[in-house]
CSV table of C-alpha atoms in Angstrom, one decimal:
chain,number,residue,atom,x,y,z
A,5,MET,CA,-35.6,-9.0,1.3
A,6,THR,CA,-35.3,-8.2,-2.4
A,7,PRO,CA,-31.7,-7.1,-3.3
A,8,ALA,CA,-31.4,-3.5,-4.4
A,9,THR,CA,-31.0,-3.1,-8.2
A,10,GLN,CA,-29.7,-0.6,-10.6
A,11,ILE,CA,-30.8,-0.7,-14.2
A,12,GLY,CA,-32.1,-4.2,-13.6
A,13,ARG,CA,-28.8,-5.4,-12.0
A,14,PRO,CA,-28.1,-6.2,-8.3
A,15,ILE,CA,-26.0,-3.5,-6.6
A,16,PRO,CA,-22.9,-5.2,-5.1
A,17,ALA,CA,-22.8,-5.1,-1.3
A,18,THR,CA,-20.1,-2.8,0.0
A,19,VAL,CA,-17.4,-4.7,2.0
A,20,THR,CA,-15.8,-2.6,4.7
A,21,VAL,CA,-12.0,-3.3,4.8
A,22,LEU,CA,-10.7,-0.6,7.1
A,23,GLU,CA,-12.6,1.0,10.0
A,24,ALA,CA,-10.9,3.5,12.3
A,25,ARG,CA,-12.8,5.2,15.1
A,26,GLY,CA,-11.7,8.1,17.3
A,27,LEU,CA,-8.0,7.6,16.7
A,28,VAL,CA,-5.8,9.8,18.8
A,29,ARG,CA,-2.0,9.8,19.0
A,30,GLU,CA,-0.2,11.9,21.6
A,31,TYR,CA,3.5,12.5,22.0
A,32,GLY,CA,3.6,14.0,25.5
A,33,ALA,CA,1.7,17.3,25.3
A,34,VAL,CA,1.7,17.2,21.4
A,35,VAL,CA,-1.5,15.7,19.8
A,36,ALA,CA,-0.4,14.4,16.4
A,37,VAL,CA,-3.7,12.7,15.5
A,38,ASP,CA,-6.8,14.1,17.0
A,39,GLY,CA,-10.0,12.0,16.8
A,40,VAL,CA,-9.8,10.6,13.3
A,41,ASP,CA,-12.7,8.5,12.0
A,42,LEU,CA,-12.2,6.6,8.7
A,43,THR,CA,-14.0,3.9,6.9
A,44,LEU,CA,-12.9,2.5,3.5
A,45,ALA,CA,-14.5,-0.2,1.4
A,46,GLU,CA,-12.9,-2.9,-0.7
A,47,GLY,CA,-11.4,-1.4,-3.8
A,48,GLU,CA,-11.2,2.2,-2.6
A,49,PHE,CA,-8.0,4.2,-3.1
A,50,LEU,CA,-7.7,7.1,-0.6
A,51,THR,CA,-5.0,9.7,-1.1
A,52,LEU,CA,-4.3,11.7,2.0
A,53,PHE,CA,-2.8,15.2,1.6
A,54,GLY,CA,-1.7,17.7,4.2
A,55,PRO,CA,1.1,20.0,5.3
A,56,ASN,CA,4.2,18.8,7.2
A,57,GLY,CA,3.4,18.1,10.8
A,58,ALA,CA,-0.3,17.3,10.1
A,59,GLY,CA,0.0,13.8,11.6
A,60,LYS,CA,-0.3,11.9,8.4
A,61,SER,CA,2.6,9.5,9.1
A,62,SER,CA,1.3,8.9,12.6
A,63,LEU,CA,-2.1,8.1,11.3
A,64,LEU,CA,-0.7,5.7,8.8
A,65,GLY,CA,1.4,4.0,11.5
A,66,MET,CA,-1.7,3.4,13.6
A,67,LEU,CA,-3.6,2.0,10.6
A,68,ALA,CA,-0.7,-0.4,10.0
A,69,GLY,CA,-0.5,-1.6,13.6
A,70,ALA,CA,3.1,-0.2,13.8
A,71,LEU,CA,2.1,2.6,16.2
A,72,ARG,CA,-0.1,2.1,19.3
A,73,PRO,CA,-3.0,4.6,19.4
A,74,THR,CA,-3.3,6.7,22.6
A,75,ARG,CA,-7.1,6.2,22.2
A,76,GLY,CA,-9.4,4.8,19.5
A,77,SER,CA,-9.7,1.6,17.5
A,78,VAL,CA,-8.6,0.1,14.2
A,79,ALA,CA,-10.2,-2.9,12.5
A,80,VAL,CA,-9.4,-4.6,9.2
A,81,ARG,CA,-12.2,-6.7,7.7
A,82,GLY,CA,-13.8,-6.6,11.2
A,83,ALA,CA,-10.7,-7.9,13.0
A,84,PRO,CA,-9.7,-5.4,15.8
A,85,LEU,CA,-6.1,-4.3,15.9
A,86,ASP,CA,-3.9,-6.9,17.7
A,87,PHE,CA,-0.2,-6.0,17.9
A,88,GLY,CA,0.8,-9.6,18.7
A,89,ASP,CA,-1.4,-11.3,16.0
A,90,VAL,CA,0.7,-12.3,13.0
A,91,ALA,CA,-2.5,-13.1,11.0
A,92,TRP,CA,-3.8,-9.6,11.6
A,93,ARG,CA,-0.5,-8.1,10.3
A,94,ALA,CA,-0.7,-10.3,7.3
A,95,ARG,CA,-3.8,-8.4,6.2
A,96,ILE,CA,-1.6,-5.3,5.7
A,97,GLY,CA,1.2,-4.3,3.4
A,98,MET,CA,3.1,-1.0,4.0
A,99,VAL,CA,5.6,1.1,2.2
A,100,SER,CA,7.3,3.7,4.4
A,101,HIS,CA,10.4,5.9,4.4
A,102,ARG,CA,12.4,3.1,6.0
A,103,GLY,CA,11.8,0.6,3.2
A,104,PHE,CA,12.3,-2.4,5.5
A,105,LEU,CA,14.9,-3.8,3.0
A,106,TYR,CA,18.2,-5.5,3.9
A,107,ALA,CA,21.0,-3.7,2.0
A,108,HIS,CA,23.4,-6.6,1.6
A,109,LEU,CA,20.7,-9.1,0.4
A,110,THR,CA,19.7,-9.2,-3.2
A,111,ALA,CA,16.2,-8.1,-4.3
A,112,GLU,CA,15.2,-11.8,-4.7
A,113,GLU,CA,16.6,-12.7,-1.3
A,114,ASN,CA,14.7,-9.8,0.4
A,115,LEU,CA,11.4,-11.0,-1.0
A,116,ARG,CA,12.2,-14.6,-0.1
A,117,PHE,CA,13.0,-13.6,3.5
A,118,TYR,CA,9.7,-11.8,3.9
A,119,GLY,CA,7.8,-14.6,2.2
A,120,GLU,CA,9.2,-17.1,4.7
A,121,LEU,CA,8.2,-14.8,7.6
A,122,PHE,CA,4.6,-15.0,6.3
A,123,GLY,CA,4.8,-18.7,5.7
A,124,LEU,CA,4.2,-18.5,2.0
A,125,GLY,CA,4.8,-21.8,0.2
A,126,ASP,CA,5.0,-20.8,-3.4
A,127,LEU,CA,8.0,-18.5,-3.4
A,128,ASP,CA,9.6,-20.0,-6.5
A,129,GLU,CA,6.6,-18.6,-8.5
A,130,ARG,CA,5.6,-15.7,-6.4
A,131,VAL,CA,8.9,-13.9,-6.0
A,132,PRO,CA,9.8,-13.7,-9.8
A,133,GLU,CA,6.2,-12.6,-10.5
A,134,ARG,CA,6.4,-9.7,-8.0
A,135,LEU,CA,9.8,-8.6,-9.3
A,136,GLU,CA,8.5,-8.7,-12.9
A,137,ARG,CA,5.4,-6.8,-11.9
A,138,VAL,CA,7.5,-3.9,-10.5
A,139,GLY,CA,10.0,-4.0,-13.4
A,140,LEU,CA,12.9,-5.5,-11.5
A,141,ALA,CA,13.2,-8.9,-13.0
A,142,ALA,CA,16.5,-8.1,-14.5
A,143,ARG,CA,17.8,-6.8,-11.1
A,144,ALA,CA,16.7,-9.9,-9.1
A,145,ARG,CA,20.3,-10.7,-8.1
A,146,ALA,CA,21.5,-7.2,-7.4
A,147,GLN,CA,22.0,-6.3,-3.8
A,148,VAL,CA,19.8,-3.6,-2.5
A,149,HIS,CA,22.6,-1.1,-1.9
A,150,GLU,CA,23.4,-1.3,-5.6
A,151,LEU,CA,19.9,-0.2,-6.6
A,152,SER,CA,18.7,3.3,-7.3
A,153,HIS,CA,16.3,5.1,-5.0
A,154,GLY,CA,13.5,4.5,-7.5
A,155,MET,CA,14.3,0.8,-7.7
A,156,ARG,CA,14.3,0.5,-3.9
A,157,GLN,CA,10.9,2.1,-3.8
A,158,ARG,CA,9.6,-0.4,-6.3
A,159,LEU,CA,11.2,-3.3,-4.4
A,160,SER,CA,9.6,-2.0,-1.2
A,161,LEU,CA,6.2,-2.1,-3.0
A,162,ALA,CA,6.9,-5.7,-4.2
A,163,ARG,CA,7.7,-6.6,-0.6
A,164,ALA,CA,4.5,-5.0,0.7
A,165,LEU,CA,2.4,-6.8,-1.9
A,166,LEU,CA,4.1,-10.2,-1.7
A,167,HIS,CA,1.5,-11.7,0.7
A,168,ASP,CA,-1.5,-10.3,-1.1
A,169,PRO,CA,-2.7,-8.0,1.7
A,170,ASP,CA,-6.2,-6.6,2.0
A,171,LEU,CA,-5.0,-3.2,2.9
A,172,VAL,CA,-2.0,-1.4,1.3
A,173,LEU,CA,-0.5,1.7,3.1
A,174,LEU,CA,1.9,4.0,1.2
A,175,ASP,CA,3.8,6.8,2.9
A,176,GLU,CA,5.2,9.3,0.4
A,177,PRO,CA,6.2,6.7,-2.3
A,178,PHE,CA,7.0,9.4,-4.9
A,179,THR,CA,9.5,11.4,-2.7
A,180,GLY,CA,12.9,11.7,-4.4
A,181,LEU,CA,11.9,10.0,-7.7
A,182,ASP,CA,12.9,11.4,-11.1
A,183,PRO,CA,10.1,11.6,-13.7
A,184,SER,CA,11.0,8.3,-15.3
A,185,ALA,CA,11.0,6.4,-12.0
A,186,ALA,CA,7.8,8.2,-10.9
A,187,ALA,CA,6.1,7.0,-14.1
A,188,VAL,CA,7.0,3.4,-13.5
A,189,LEU,CA,5.8,3.6,-9.9
A,190,HIS,CA,2.5,5.3,-11.1
A,191,ARG,CA,1.9,2.3,-13.4
A,192,VAL,CA,2.4,-0.2,-10.6
A,193,LEU,CA,0.2,1.7,-8.2
A,194,ARG,CA,-2.6,2.1,-10.8
A,195,GLU,CA,-2.6,-1.7,-11.0
A,196,LEU,CA,-3.6,-1.8,-7.4
A,197,ARG,CA,-7.0,-0.3,-8.4
A,198,ASP,CA,-8.2,-3.8,-9.2
A,199,GLY,CA,-11.3,-3.7,-7.1
A,200,ARG,CA,-9.8,-6.1,-4.5
A,201,ARG,CA,-7.4,-4.1,-2.5
A,202,THR,CA,-8.0,-1.0,-0.4
A,203,VAL,CA,-5.2,1.6,-0.5
A,204,VAL,CA,-4.3,4.6,1.6
A,205,MET,CA,-1.5,6.8,0.2
A,206,VAL,CA,0.1,9.8,1.9
A,207,THR,CA,1.7,12.2,-0.6
A,208,HIS,CA,2.5,15.8,-1.3
A,209,ASN,CA,2.4,15.1,-5.0
A,210,LEU,CA,-1.0,16.5,-6.1
A,211,SER,CA,-0.9,15.3,-9.7
A,212,GLU,CA,-0.1,11.7,-8.8
A,213,GLY,CA,-2.3,11.6,-5.8
A,214,LEU,CA,-5.4,12.9,-7.6
A,215,ALA,CA,-4.8,10.6,-10.6
A,216,LEU,CA,-4.6,7.5,-8.6
A,217,ALA,CA,-7.3,8.1,-6.0
A,218,THR,CA,-11.0,7.3,-5.8
A,219,ARG,CA,-11.3,9.4,-2.6
A,220,VAL,CA,-9.2,12.3,-1.3
A,221,ALA,CA,-8.8,13.7,2.2
A,222,ILE,CA,-6.9,16.7,3.6
A,223,GLN,CA,-5.4,16.3,7.1
A,224,VAL,CA,-4.6,19.5,9.1
A,225,GLY,CA,-3.7,19.7,12.7
A,226,GLY,CA,-4.2,16.0,13.3
A,227,ARG,CA,-7.8,16.0,12.0
A,228,LEU,CA,-9.3,15.2,8.6
A,229,ALA,CA,-10.4,18.7,7.6
A,230,TRP,CA,-11.9,17.7,4.2
A,231,GLU,CA,-12.9,14.6,2.4
A,232,GLY,CA,-14.4,14.0,-1.0
A,233,ALA,CA,-14.4,12.1,-4.3
A,234,ALA,CA,-11.3,12.3,-6.4
A,235,GLY,CA,-11.0,13.6,-9.9
A,236,GLY,CA,-11.3,17.0,-11.6
A,237,GLU,CA,-8.5,19.3,-12.4
A,238,ARG,CA,-5.4,19.8,-10.3
A,239,ASP,CA,-5.8,23.7,-10.3
A,240,GLY,CA,-9.2,23.5,-8.7
A,241,PHE,CA,-8.1,21.1,-6.1
A,242,GLU,CA,-5.0,23.0,-5.3
A,243,ARG,CA,-7.0,26.1,-4.6
A,244,LEU,CA,-9.3,24.1,-2.3
A,245,TYR,CA,-6.2,22.5,-0.6
A,246,HIS,CA,-4.8,25.9,0.3
A,247,ASP,CA,-8.2,27.2,1.5
A,248,VAL,CA,-8.5,24.1,3.8
A,249,VAL,CA,-4.9,24.3,5.1
A,250,GLU,CA,-5.0,28.0,5.7
A,251,GLY,CA,-8.4,27.9,7.4
A,252,ARG,CA,-10.5,29.6,4.8
A,253,TYR,CA,-12.7,26.6,4.2
A,254,ALA,CA,-15.4,25.6,6.8
A,255,ARG,CA,-17.1,22.2,6.9
A,256,GLY,CA,-20.5,22.3,5.4
A,257,GLU,CA,-19.6,24.9,2.7
A,258,PRO,CA,-20.2,23.9,-0.9
A,259,THR,CA,-17.0,22.4,-2.3
A,260,PRO,CA,-15.7,23.7,-5.6
A,261,GLY,CA,-16.7,21.2,-8.3
A,262,ARG,CA,-19.7,20.0,-6.3
A,263,ASP,CA,-23.4,20.8,-6.6
A,264,ALA,CA,-25.6,22.0,-3.7
A,265,ALA,CA,-26.6,18.5,-2.7
A,266,GLY,CA,-22.9,17.7,-2.2
A,267,ARG,CA,-22.6,15.2,-5.1
A,268,GLY,CA,-19.2,15.1,-6.6
A,269,ALA,CA,-18.8,16.7,-10.0
A,270,LEU,CA,-15.2,15.6,-9.3
A,271,GLU,CA,-15.4,12.2,-10.8
A,272,ALA,CA,-12.9,9.5,-10.1
A,273,ARG,CA,-10.6,9.0,-13.0
A,274,ALA,CA,-10.7,5.8,-15.0
């Protein structure tokens, strides 16, 4: 078969990194995640918005293999979720509210500890490089409890990226950051849009979420109520967000900023 071409060039094959099918998570009688299907290709950055209690963190936990689905399946690069498989977990890096950092170890010691858990053999080069990348080279020997909240967030990101995962999951990384710390984190996250990694970020920060994403979804009542291409102006998306959350938007309606065929006039930002 002749490869598809565009303007005389082969169109690169889409490589699926994340595939979730029919994900459900129940806590007793409460359904936190209700039948979510999600497929993301290599290089995509999905920002997930939604009100408190929409099930976003539960969804992220299932994608990470940290939370067992009540029903449904998750696969990363075709490998089904396996809670006991260290190799499967090595495909994923996650930044959550907990941070997974040891307060009385230094920034450098934390990364070395996790590097040894993953069996990495080049930590003398890898650890300084990751600390430099997140702007913490000068704080390498500071204990975690001595770091500001913003620095701990960046160190958590360095930990999550230490083993070069295929899939990066971020749960509210901008929460509690001052504008300066948020700007540094934004720069680091933008570097993740390198075409190799696939990223899912949960956030309430519309500006940061839209600026970083290639795709956007809104989760309401445990379901993905809207999905589309990222880009456009914050004001237009904010109106759409409120319509979706408050039930004034129905699936199948033309989306503001899109033509009748459903093509996105909301272009992903460079």
